[in-house]
Coordinates of C-alpha atoms in Angstrom, one line a residue:
Chain A
M1 CA 30.9 -13.3 -5.1
E2 CA 30.4 -14.6 -1.6
Q3 CA 28.6 -17.8 -0.8
A4 CA 25.0 -17.5 0.0
T5 CA 24.4 -18.8 3.6
D6 CA 21.2 -20.3 4.8
S7 CA 19.7 -20.0 8.2
G8 CA 17.9 -22.0 10.7
P9 CA 16.3 -25.4 9.8
D10 CA 17.1 -25.0 6.1
C11 CA 20.7 -25.8 6.8
E12 CA 20.3 -29.5 7.1
G13 CA 20.6 -31.1 3.8
G14 CA 19.7 -27.9 2.2
S15 CA 22.8 -27.7 0.1
S16 CA 22.4 -31.0 -1.6
R17 CA 18.7 -30.3 -2.2
R18 CA 19.5 -27.0 -3.9
Q19 CA 22.2 -28.4 -6.1
F20 CA 19.6 -31.2 -7.3
I21 CA 17.2 -28.4 -7.9
R22 CA 19.6 -26.3 -9.8
S23 CA 20.8 -29.2 -11.9
L24 CA 17.1 -29.8 -12.8
A25 CA 16.7 -26.1 -13.7
A26 CA 19.9 -26.3 -15.9
I27 CA 18.3 -29.1 -17.7
S28 CA 15.0 -27.5 -18.2
A29 CA 16.7 -24.1 -19.2
G30 CA 18.2 -25.9 -22.2
L31 CA 14.7 -26.9 -23.3
T32 CA 13.1 -23.5 -23.0
V33 CA 13.4 -20.7 -25.5
A34 CA 13.6 -17.8 -23.0
A35 CA 15.0 -17.7 -19.5
P36 CA 12.5 -16.6 -17.0
L37 CA 12.6 -12.9 -16.0
G38 CA 14.5 -13.3 -12.8
R39 CA 17.1 -15.1 -14.7
A40 CA 17.3 -12.1 -17.1
A41 CA 19.9 -10.7 -14.8
I42 CA 23.3 -11.6 -16.2
P43 CA 26.7 -11.7 -14.4
E44 CA 28.7 -8.5 -14.3
E45 CA 31.6 -10.1 -15.8
S46 CA 29.9 -10.7 -19.0
I47 CA 28.6 -7.2 -19.5
P48 CA 29.7 -5.6 -22.8
Q49 CA 31.5 -2.2 -22.4
T50 CA 28.8 -0.5 -24.3
A51 CA 26.2 -1.0 -21.5
P52 CA 23.5 1.8 -21.1
P53 CA 24.1 4.3 -18.4
N54 CA 22.8 4.1 -14.7
S55 CA 19.8 6.0 -15.4
G56 CA 18.4 3.2 -17.5
S57 CA 17.5 4.5 -21.0
G58 CA 16.2 2.3 -23.6
L59 CA 14.6 -1.2 -23.2
G60 CA 18.0 -2.9 -22.4
L61 CA 19.6 -3.8 -19.2
V62 CA 20.2 -1.4 -16.3
R63 CA 23.6 -1.4 -14.3
I64 CA 23.0 -1.0 -10.6
N65 CA 24.8 -1.5 -7.3
L66 CA 22.8 -3.3 -4.7
K67 CA 24.0 -3.0 -1.2
V68 CA 22.9 -6.2 0.5
N69 CA 23.9 -7.2 4.1
G70 CA 26.8 -4.9 3.9
N71 CA 28.2 -6.0 0.6
T72 CA 27.8 -4.1 -2.5
R73 CA 26.8 -6.3 -5.4
R74 CA 27.0 -5.1 -9.1
L75 CA 24.2 -6.2 -11.3
F76 CA 23.0 -5.7 -14.8
I77 CA 19.5 -6.3 -14.9
D78 CA 16.1 -6.0 -16.8
P79 CA 14.3 -3.1 -15.0
R80 CA 11.3 -5.5 -14.7
V81 CA 13.3 -7.7 -12.2
T82 CA 12.0 -7.2 -8.7
L83 CA 14.2 -7.0 -5.6
L84 CA 12.9 -10.4 -4.6
D85 CA 13.8 -12.1 -7.9
A86 CA 17.2 -10.2 -7.8
L87 CA 17.9 -11.6 -4.4
R88 CA 16.9 -15.0 -4.9
D89 CA 17.8 -15.9 -8.4
R90 CA 20.8 -13.5 -9.0
L91 CA 22.5 -13.2 -5.7
E92 CA 21.4 -16.6 -4.5
L93 CA 20.2 -15.3 -1.2
T94 CA 17.1 -17.5 -1.2
G95 CA 16.3 -17.0 2.6
T96 CA 13.8 -14.3 1.2
K97 CA 10.7 -16.3 0.2
K98 CA 8.5 -15.8 -2.7
G99 CA 4.8 -16.6 -1.5
C100 CA 2.2 -14.7 -3.4
D101 CA 4.4 -12.4 -5.4
R102 CA 1.6 -9.9 -5.5
G103 CA 2.2 -8.0 -2.2
T104 CA -0.4 -9.8 -0.1
C105 CA 1.5 -12.4 2.1
G106 CA 4.7 -10.7 3.6
A107 CA 6.9 -13.7 2.8
C108 CA 9.3 -11.5 0.9
T109 CA 9.6 -8.9 3.6
V110 CA 13.1 -7.3 3.7
H111 CA 14.6 -4.1 5.2
L112 CA 15.4 -1.3 2.7
D113 CA 17.3 1.5 4.6
G114 CA 16.2 0.0 7.8
R115 CA 12.5 -0.1 7.1
R116 CA 10.5 -3.2 6.4
V117 CA 9.1 -3.5 2.8
L118 CA 7.9 -6.0 0.4
S119 CA 10.6 -7.1 -2.1
C120 CA 8.1 -8.6 -4.6
L121 CA 6.6 -5.0 -5.2
T122 CA 9.9 -3.4 -5.2
L123 CA 11.8 -3.1 -8.5
A124 CA 15.5 -4.0 -8.0
V125 CA 16.6 -0.9 -10.0
M126 CA 14.7 1.3 -7.4
A127 CA 16.7 -0.3 -4.6
K128 CA 20.1 0.8 -6.0
E129 CA 22.3 2.4 -3.6
R130 CA 20.1 1.7 -0.7
E131 CA 20.8 -0.7 2.2
V132 CA 19.1 -4.0 1.8
T133 CA 18.9 -6.3 4.8
T134 CA 17.6 -9.8 4.3
I135 CA 17.2 -12.8 6.7
E136 CA 20.8 -13.8 5.9
G137 CA 22.2 -10.4 7.2
L138 CA 20.5 -10.7 10.7
A139 CA 22.6 -12.9 12.7
K140 CA 26.1 -11.7 13.8
G141 CA 28.3 -14.6 12.8
D142 CA 27.1 -17.6 14.7
E143 CA 25.1 -15.5 17.2
L144 CA 21.4 -15.4 16.1
H145 CA 19.4 -12.1 16.3
P146 CA 17.2 -12.2 19.5
V147 CA 14.0 -12.5 17.2
Q148 CA 15.5 -15.5 15.5
A149 CA 16.5 -17.1 18.7
A150 CA 12.9 -16.2 20.1
F151 CA 11.3 -18.0 17.2
I152 CA 13.0 -21.1 18.0
E153 CA 12.6 -20.9 21.6
C154 CA 8.7 -20.3 21.1
D155 CA 8.2 -22.7 18.2
G156 CA 7.0 -19.7 16.1
F157 CA 6.7 -21.9 12.9
Q158 CA 5.6 -25.1 11.5
C159 CA 6.5 -25.5 7.7
G160 CA 8.8 -22.3 8.1
Y161 CA 8.0 -21.0 4.7
C162 CA 6.7 -17.6 6.1
T163 CA 9.3 -17.5 8.7
P164 CA 12.1 -15.3 7.2
G165 CA 9.4 -12.7 6.2
Q166 CA 7.9 -13.0 9.8
I167 CA 11.2 -12.4 11.5
M168 CA 12.2 -9.5 9.3
S169 CA 8.9 -7.9 9.8
A170 CA 9.1 -8.7 13.7
V171 CA 12.4 -7.0 14.1
A172 CA 11.1 -4.0 12.4
C173 CA 7.8 -4.2 14.5
I174 CA 10.0 -4.0 17.7
N175 CA 12.3 -1.4 16.4
E176 CA 9.3 0.8 15.3
G177 CA 7.9 0.6 19.0
H178 CA 4.9 -1.3 18.0
S179 CA 5.4 -4.4 20.3
G180 CA 3.8 -2.8 23.5
S181 CA 1.0 -5.3 23.7
E182 CA -0.2 -8.5 22.2
R183 CA -2.9 -6.7 20.5
E184 CA -0.4 -4.0 19.1
I185 CA 1.9 -6.9 17.9
R186 CA -1.0 -8.7 16.1
E187 CA -2.2 -5.5 14.4
F188 CA 1.4 -4.5 13.2
M189 CA 2.3 -8.0 12.1
S190 CA -1.0 -8.4 10.1
G191 CA 0.9 -8.3 6.9
N192 CA 2.7 -11.4 7.4
L193 CA 0.4 -14.5 6.8
C194 CA 1.0 -17.9 8.2
R195 CA -1.1 -20.8 6.7
C196 CA 0.2 -23.2 9.4
G197 CA -1.4 -20.8 12.0
A198 CA 1.5 -20.4 14.2
Y199 CA 0.4 -16.9 15.2
P200 CA 0.2 -17.4 19.1
N201 CA 3.6 -18.6 19.2
I202 CA 4.9 -15.9 16.8
V203 CA 3.3 -13.2 19.1
D204 CA 5.1 -15.0 22.0
A205 CA 8.4 -14.9 20.2
I206 CA 8.0 -11.3 19.5
K207 CA 7.2 -10.4 23.2
I208 CA 10.3 -12.3 24.5
A209 CA 12.4 -10.9 21.8
A210 CA 11.2 -7.3 22.4
A211 CA 11.9 -7.6 26.1
K212 CA 15.5 -9.0 25.4
M213 CA 16.2 -6.1 22.9
K214 CA 15.1 -3.5 25.5
G215 CA 17.4 -5.1 27.9
E216 CA 14.8 -6.1 30.3
V217 CA 15.8 -9.8 30.3
S218 CA 19.3 -10.8 29.9
Chain B
M1 CA 5.2 -8.0 -17.2
R2 CA 5.7 -6.4 -20.5
P3 CA 9.0 -4.5 -21.2
F4 CA 9.3 -0.8 -20.2
T5 CA 11.9 1.7 -20.1
Y6 CA 12.8 3.0 -16.6
E7 CA 13.2 6.8 -16.5
V8 CA 14.7 9.0 -13.6
P9 CA 13.7 12.7 -14.1
S10 CA 15.8 15.3 -12.3
S11 CA 12.9 17.8 -11.7
I12 CA 9.1 17.9 -11.5
Q13 CA 8.9 19.9 -14.7
E14 CA 11.0 17.1 -16.5
A15 CA 8.7 14.6 -14.9
T16 CA 5.6 16.0 -16.3
S17 CA 7.2 16.5 -19.8
R18 CA 8.2 12.7 -19.5
G19 CA 4.7 11.7 -18.5
G20 CA 2.0 10.8 -21.1
A21 CA -0.5 8.2 -22.2
D22 CA 2.2 5.7 -22.5
A23 CA 4.0 6.5 -19.4
A24 CA 3.2 6.0 -15.7
F25 CA 4.8 7.3 -12.7
I26 CA 6.1 5.2 -10.0
A27 CA 6.5 6.2 -6.3
G28 CA 6.0 3.3 -3.8
G29 CA 5.1 0.9 -6.6
T30 CA 2.6 -0.9 -4.5
T31 CA -0.1 -0.5 -7.0
I32 CA 1.6 -0.1 -10.3
V33 CA 4.1 -3.1 -10.0
D34 CA 1.3 -5.4 -8.9
L35 CA -0.9 -4.2 -11.9
M36 CA 2.0 -4.5 -14.3
K37 CA 2.7 -8.0 -13.2
L38 CA -1.1 -8.8 -14.0
E39 CA -0.8 -7.0 -17.2
V40 CA -3.7 -4.7 -16.2
M41 CA -1.4 -1.7 -16.7
N42 CA 1.2 -1.8 -19.3
P43 CA 3.0 1.5 -19.6
S44 CA 5.9 1.4 -22.1
R45 CA 7.7 4.0 -19.8
L46 CA 8.2 4.1 -16.2
V47 CA 9.0 7.5 -14.7
D48 CA 10.4 7.2 -11.2
V49 CA 9.4 10.2 -9.2
N50 CA 11.1 9.4 -6.0
P51 CA 14.1 11.6 -6.2
L52 CA 11.8 14.6 -6.8
P53 CA 11.2 17.3 -4.1
M54 CA 7.8 16.4 -2.9
L55 CA 8.4 15.8 0.8
G56 CA 7.5 17.4 4.1
I57 CA 4.6 17.5 6.5
Q58 CA 3.9 21.0 7.8
M59 CA 1.3 22.6 9.8
R60 CA 0.9 26.0 8.4
E61 CA -1.6 29.1 8.9
D62 CA -4.1 27.7 6.2
G63 CA -3.9 24.1 7.4
L64 CA -1.8 20.9 6.8
R65 CA 0.5 20.4 3.7
I66 CA 1.6 16.9 3.0
G67 CA 4.1 16.1 0.2
A68 CA 2.9 13.7 -2.3
L69 CA 6.0 11.4 -1.8
E70 CA 5.5 11.1 2.0
K71 CA 5.0 7.4 3.1
M72 CA 1.7 6.5 4.5
S73 CA 3.4 5.4 7.8
D74 CA 5.3 8.6 8.3
V75 CA 2.0 10.6 7.8
A76 CA 0.2 8.2 10.1
E77 CA 2.5 8.9 13.0
H78 CA 3.4 12.6 12.5
P79 CA 2.8 14.3 15.7
E80 CA 0.8 17.3 14.0
V81 CA -1.4 14.9 12.1
V82 CA -2.0 12.7 15.1
A83 CA -2.9 15.7 17.4
N84 CA -4.9 17.7 14.7
Y85 CA -6.3 15.2 12.3
P86 CA -6.7 12.0 14.1
V87 CA -9.1 10.8 11.2
I88 CA -6.2 10.8 8.8
S89 CA -3.9 9.0 11.1
E90 CA -6.6 6.4 12.0
A91 CA -7.4 5.9 8.2
L92 CA -3.9 5.3 7.2
L93 CA -3.3 3.0 10.1
Q94 CA -6.2 0.9 9.2
S95 CA -5.1 0.8 5.5
A96 CA -2.9 -2.1 4.2
S97 CA 0.0 -3.6 6.2
A98 CA 3.0 -2.0 7.9
Q99 CA 5.3 -3.0 5.0
I100 CA 2.8 -1.4 2.4
R101 CA 2.5 1.7 4.5
N102 CA 6.3 2.0 4.5
M103 CA 6.3 1.9 0.7
A104 CA 3.2 3.6 -0.6
S105 CA 3.2 7.4 -1.1
I106 CA 0.3 9.7 -0.4
G107 CA -0.1 10.8 -3.9
G108 CA 0.0 7.2 -5.0
N109 CA -2.6 6.2 -2.3
L110 CA -5.0 8.7 -3.9
L111 CA -4.5 7.2 -7.4
Q112 CA -4.7 3.5 -6.3
R113 CA -6.8 1.4 -8.6
T114 CA -10.0 -0.5 -7.6
R115 CA -9.8 -4.0 -6.0
C116 CA -12.6 -5.2 -8.3
G117 CA -11.5 -8.8 -9.2
Y118 CA -12.8 -8.3 -12.8
F119 CA -10.6 -5.3 -13.3
R120 CA -7.7 -7.3 -12.0
D121 CA -8.4 -10.2 -14.3
V122 CA -7.3 -9.5 -17.9
F123 CA -9.4 -12.6 -19.0
T124 CA -12.8 -11.1 -18.1
P125 CA -14.7 -8.1 -19.6
C126 CA -14.3 -4.8 -17.8
N127 CA -15.2 -1.3 -19.0
K128 CA -12.7 0.3 -16.6
R129 CA -9.8 -1.6 -18.1
E130 CA -11.0 -2.1 -21.5
P131 CA -13.7 0.3 -22.4
G132 CA -16.8 -1.1 -24.3
T133 CA -16.1 -4.8 -23.2
G134 CA -18.8 -4.7 -20.6
C135 CA -19.1 -5.0 -16.7
S136 CA -18.6 -8.5 -15.3
A137 CA -19.5 -7.5 -11.8
I138 CA -22.9 -6.3 -12.3
D139 CA -24.3 -9.9 -12.8
G140 CA -21.2 -11.5 -11.2
E141 CA -19.6 -11.6 -7.7
N142 CA -20.4 -8.1 -6.5
R143 CA -20.2 -8.5 -2.6
M144 CA -17.5 -6.0 -2.3
H145 CA -18.8 -3.5 -4.9
A146 CA -20.3 -0.1 -4.5
I147 CA -24.0 0.9 -4.1
L148 CA -23.5 4.6 -4.5
G149 CA -22.4 6.4 -7.7
T150 CA -22.7 3.3 -9.8
S151 CA -23.7 3.1 -13.5
S152 CA -24.8 0.3 -15.9
S153 CA -21.0 0.5 -17.0
C154 CA -19.3 0.0 -13.7
I155 CA -19.8 -0.6 -9.9
A156 CA -16.1 -0.8 -8.7
T157 CA -15.5 0.5 -5.3
H158 CA -12.9 3.2 -4.7
P159 CA -10.4 1.5 -2.3
S160 CA -8.6 4.3 -0.5
D161 CA -9.3 4.9 3.2
L162 CA -7.1 8.1 3.2
A163 CA -9.3 9.5 0.4
V164 CA -12.4 9.2 2.5
A165 CA -10.9 11.1 5.4
L166 CA -9.3 13.8 3.2
V167 CA -12.6 14.4 1.3
A168 CA -14.5 14.6 4.7
L169 CA -12.0 17.3 5.7
D170 CA -12.6 19.0 2.3
A171 CA -8.9 18.6 1.4
S172 CA -7.4 19.7 -2.0
I173 CA -4.5 18.6 -4.0
Y174 CA -1.7 20.5 -5.9
I175 CA -1.4 19.3 -9.5
Q176 CA 1.7 20.0 -11.6
N177 CA 1.8 20.3 -15.3
G178 CA 5.0 21.7 -16.8
A179 CA 5.6 25.0 -15.1
E180 CA 1.9 25.2 -14.3
E181 CA 0.4 24.4 -10.8
R182 CA -3.3 24.2 -10.2
V183 CA -5.3 23.3 -7.0
M184 CA -8.2 21.1 -7.0
N185 CA -10.6 20.1 -4.3
L186 CA -10.2 16.2 -3.8
D187 CA -13.9 15.7 -3.9
D188 CA -14.1 17.3 -7.3
F189 CA -11.0 15.6 -8.5
Y190 CA -12.7 12.1 -8.3
L191 CA -15.3 11.1 -11.0
V192 CA -18.1 8.8 -10.9
P193 CA -18.0 6.3 -13.6
G194 CA -21.1 7.1 -15.8
E195 CA -20.4 5.8 -19.3
T196 CA -16.6 6.5 -19.0
P197 CA -15.3 4.3 -16.0
D198 CA -11.7 4.4 -17.3
H199 CA -11.7 8.2 -16.5
E200 CA -11.3 8.1 -12.7
N201 CA -10.3 11.4 -12.0
Q202 CA -9.3 14.9 -13.5
L203 CA -5.5 14.1 -13.9
R204 CA -4.5 14.7 -17.5
P205 CA -1.7 12.7 -19.0
G206 CA 1.6 13.8 -17.6
E207 CA 0.3 15.5 -14.7
L208 CA 1.7 14.9 -11.2
I209 CA 0.0 15.3 -7.8
T210 CA 2.7 17.1 -5.8
A211 CA 1.1 17.7 -2.4
V212 CA -2.2 17.5 -0.5
R213 CA -3.5 20.5 1.5
V214 CA -6.0 20.0 4.4
P215 CA -7.7 23.1 5.6
R216 CA -7.4 24.1 9.2
L217 CA -10.2 23.0 11.1
L218 CA -9.6 23.2 14.9
W219 CA -12.4 20.9 15.9
A220 CA -11.0 18.1 13.6
R221 CA -9.1 17.1 16.9
R222 CA -12.4 15.3 17.6
S223 CA -12.4 13.1 14.6
T224 CA -12.2 9.4 13.8
Y225 CA -12.1 6.7 11.2
L226 CA -14.3 3.6 11.6
K227 CA -13.7 0.8 9.3
I228 CA -15.8 -2.4 9.1
R229 CA -14.2 -5.3 7.2
D230 CA -14.1 -9.1 6.9
R231 CA -10.8 -9.4 8.9
E232 CA -9.8 -7.4 11.8
S233 CA -6.7 -6.0 10.0
Y234 CA -5.1 -5.8 6.5
E235 CA -8.3 -5.8 4.7
F236 CA -10.3 -3.3 2.5
A237 CA -13.4 -1.9 3.9
L238 CA -16.9 -3.4 3.6
T239 CA -18.0 0.0 4.9
S240 CA -16.3 3.0 6.5
A241 CA -16.9 6.5 8.1
A242 CA -14.6 9.3 8.4
L243 CA -16.1 11.8 10.8
A244 CA -15.1 15.0 12.6
L245 CA -17.5 16.4 15.4
D246 CA -17.9 19.9 16.7
L247 CA -19.8 19.9 19.9
N248 CA -21.5 22.6 22.0
G249 CA -22.4 20.8 25.2
D250 CA -25.0 18.3 24.2
T251 CA -25.7 19.9 20.7
I252 CA -24.0 19.2 17.4
R253 CA -22.6 22.4 16.1
D254 CA -21.4 20.9 13.0
V255 CA -20.0 17.8 11.3
R256 CA -17.7 16.6 8.5
I257 CA -18.5 13.2 7.2
A258 CA -17.7 10.8 4.3
V259 CA -18.0 7.1 3.8
G260 CA -15.9 4.6 2.1
G261 CA -16.4 1.0 0.9
V262 CA -19.8 1.8 -0.7
G263 CA -19.0 4.4 -3.3
T264 CA -17.4 4.4 -6.8
K265 CA -15.5 7.4 -5.2
P266 CA -15.0 8.5 -1.8
W267 CA -18.5 9.4 -0.7
N268 CA -18.9 12.7 0.7
L269 CA -22.2 13.3 2.6
P270 CA -23.1 16.9 2.9
E271 CA -26.8 16.0 3.3
V272 CA -26.1 13.9 6.6
R273 CA -23.9 16.9 7.8
Q274 CA -26.8 19.4 7.2
A275 CA -29.3 17.0 9.0
L276 CA -26.9 16.8 12.0
A277 CA -25.8 20.4 12.5
G278 CA -27.7 22.0 15.3
K279 CA -29.4 18.8 16.5
P280 CA -29.1 17.2 19.9
L281 CA -26.4 14.6 20.5
K282 CA -28.7 11.6 20.6
P283 CA -28.8 8.1 19.0
E284 CA -32.3 8.9 17.3
T285 CA -30.8 12.0 15.7
F286 CA -27.9 9.8 14.3
A287 CA -30.2 7.1 12.9
A288 CA -32.4 9.6 11.0
A289 CA -29.5 11.4 9.5
A290 CA -27.5 8.2 8.5
K291 CA -30.7 7.2 6.5
L292 CA -29.9 10.0 4.2
A293 CA -26.5 8.5 3.3
V294 CA -28.0 5.8 1.3
N295 CA -30.3 7.9 -0.9
G296 CA -30.2 6.7 -4.3
A297 CA -28.3 3.5 -3.4
N298 CA -28.4 0.9 -5.8
P299 CA -27.6 -2.5 -4.2
L300 CA -27.1 -5.7 -6.2
R301 CA -27.3 -9.3 -5.6
H302 CA -24.4 -9.6 -3.2
N303 CA -23.9 -6.2 -1.7
G304 CA -27.4 -5.4 -0.3
F305 CA -26.1 -5.6 3.3
K306 CA -24.1 -2.4 2.7
V307 CA -27.2 -0.4 2.7
D308 CA -27.8 -1.2 6.3
L309 CA -24.2 -1.8 7.2
V310 CA -23.0 1.9 6.2
Q311 CA -25.8 3.5 8.2
R312 CA -24.9 1.5 11.3
T313 CA -21.1 2.4 10.6
I314 CA -22.1 6.2 10.7
V315 CA -24.2 5.9 13.8
R316 CA -21.6 3.8 15.8
A317 CA -18.9 6.5 14.6
L318 CA -21.1 9.3 16.0
M319 CA -21.7 7.3 19.2
N320 CA -17.9 6.6 19.6
L321 CA -16.9 10.2 18.9
G322 CA -19.8 11.7 20.9
G323 CA -18.8 9.7 24.0
L324 CA -22.1 7.7 23.9
A325 CA -20.6 4.4 23.2

C-alpha cells in the first residue's frame, strides 16, 4: 500500500499530529466492543479464501477494487461503508473531509469518472471499477493543479476544512464550462459551504484558475 | 445504518422480482443513503439498478422520453430539453447542487421523500414514517410545510422541483413489474396523504420506474420555472411555479401550470389554466387567476405566508414569460 500524502497547509506537523490521534484511536478501540463502521473494512491480506463473490450476497463483506488516483486498491468491506469512509479510514486518504456526512455541505466532494459527486452519499461498493479522484490526486508531483495554486494565491480559505471539497468542486465547475461569470461560479459552487465565509476569495481563485486552464494567462 | 444485503440484478425483470417490501432500489443514492443513515428507511436488501438499460434522452414523434437512470445534470443540459422544454431544464438546475445533480437519477428524483424535519427525525411521532403515531408538524414547526392537499394526518411538502414541471406538462411514467409494463399519468401517480400518508404514490412493492414521457407541446418552448426560496441557491422551495404559455398576440391561448413548495404532492392547477385561457395578457388577469390556486388552502401557524407568496409567484412567472416584467 502506498503512503497517503497530504497537501497544502496540512503538511506542517500533520504527520506527528495524525500519529498522535491514531495512537489515541488505538487505545480507545481497545475499550470499545465494536469498531466503528468505517473501520469495518479489513485489510485484503487477512481475507479468508471463502469470501463471498463480487456481487455481494449475504450480509457479509464485499470484495471490491477501488481505483483511486490511478491506483487500484483492493478492499473487503461492509456494503454500508461510504466512499468517504473507505477513503479516509481504510485507504488513509484523509484529504477528503467529512463535514455533515448528510450530503449538505460539499466537504467530501470527489470526482467519480471525472464528475464531481458527494462521497458521503456514495456507497463504496457502488464506486467499484470506477475512477475516483481525490484532492491527493490533483497535483502532478510537486506541481500544484492551477486551482490549488489559485486558492493559495487568492487566500481562498481560512480554517481550510472545506477547501479540499471546494477545490475538487471548482475543478469540475471549470471543466463543465460553468465559470463564465461570477454569478455562474457562485451558482455552480453553491453545493460547497464555507463557514469561514471565504466565498469572495474562492470566486476570485476560480476566475484566475479558469483563465489559466483556458490558456488565456500563462 | 442497519445492515443490508447489496444485490446487483442483471435485468429489469430480475430487479423487479428482487424488489419487495423489505427491499429498496438504489440509483444515485442521494435520498436512500441519507435516509438509511438516519434510520428513517431501513431496507434489509438494497438492489442496485444502475447497470440496467434505463438510459437515453430522445425527442420522438409523441414527445420526449427520458430514461429513469439519466442524471439530473445531463437532462438539464440536454439540447433537446433546453430547446423544447426550458421549464424542465430550469427546474432541474434550480434543484440541489451540482454534485447532487451529477448523482441523482430522474426516477429517483420523482420518488424522493419529503424534507419534513419530523419525518427525518426518528425520535418524533410521524404518520408518514410510522403510521398511527401522529403528526408532529401540525402543532410544531411548520413554516416549510404544505397548505394544499393536507390532512389531519400529514402536512409534509413534496420536495421535487422536476415533478412540478412534469405535472404541468402532463407527463407520464413507465412502470415495470416483471414482464409487464404500464404507463401512468404522473399527476395521478402521486397521492395526497389522507389517512395513509405512508402511501405516497401508486408504485407497488417491487415496481420500478423505467422512463418518463413528456407529451409533445410545441409552445412549451415558451416555458419557465420560478422558484422562491430562503437562499438564492441550493435550497428547497418556499413556493415555485412551473409555467408554459401559448400566446396569440396579446391574448393567452393556453397555459400549463403547476406549483411546488405548497402541496403534499406537485400541485397541478387546471382551474388557473381555465381562468387564463382566452384572456388578455394583463397583470389584472394574472392576479384574478392566481387567486384560484389557493382554493381550499389550509395554512397553519408558520406557513400562512405561502398563501400570498404562491399567488405572487404565479403572477411573476406570467409577467416574466409574457414579457411584461
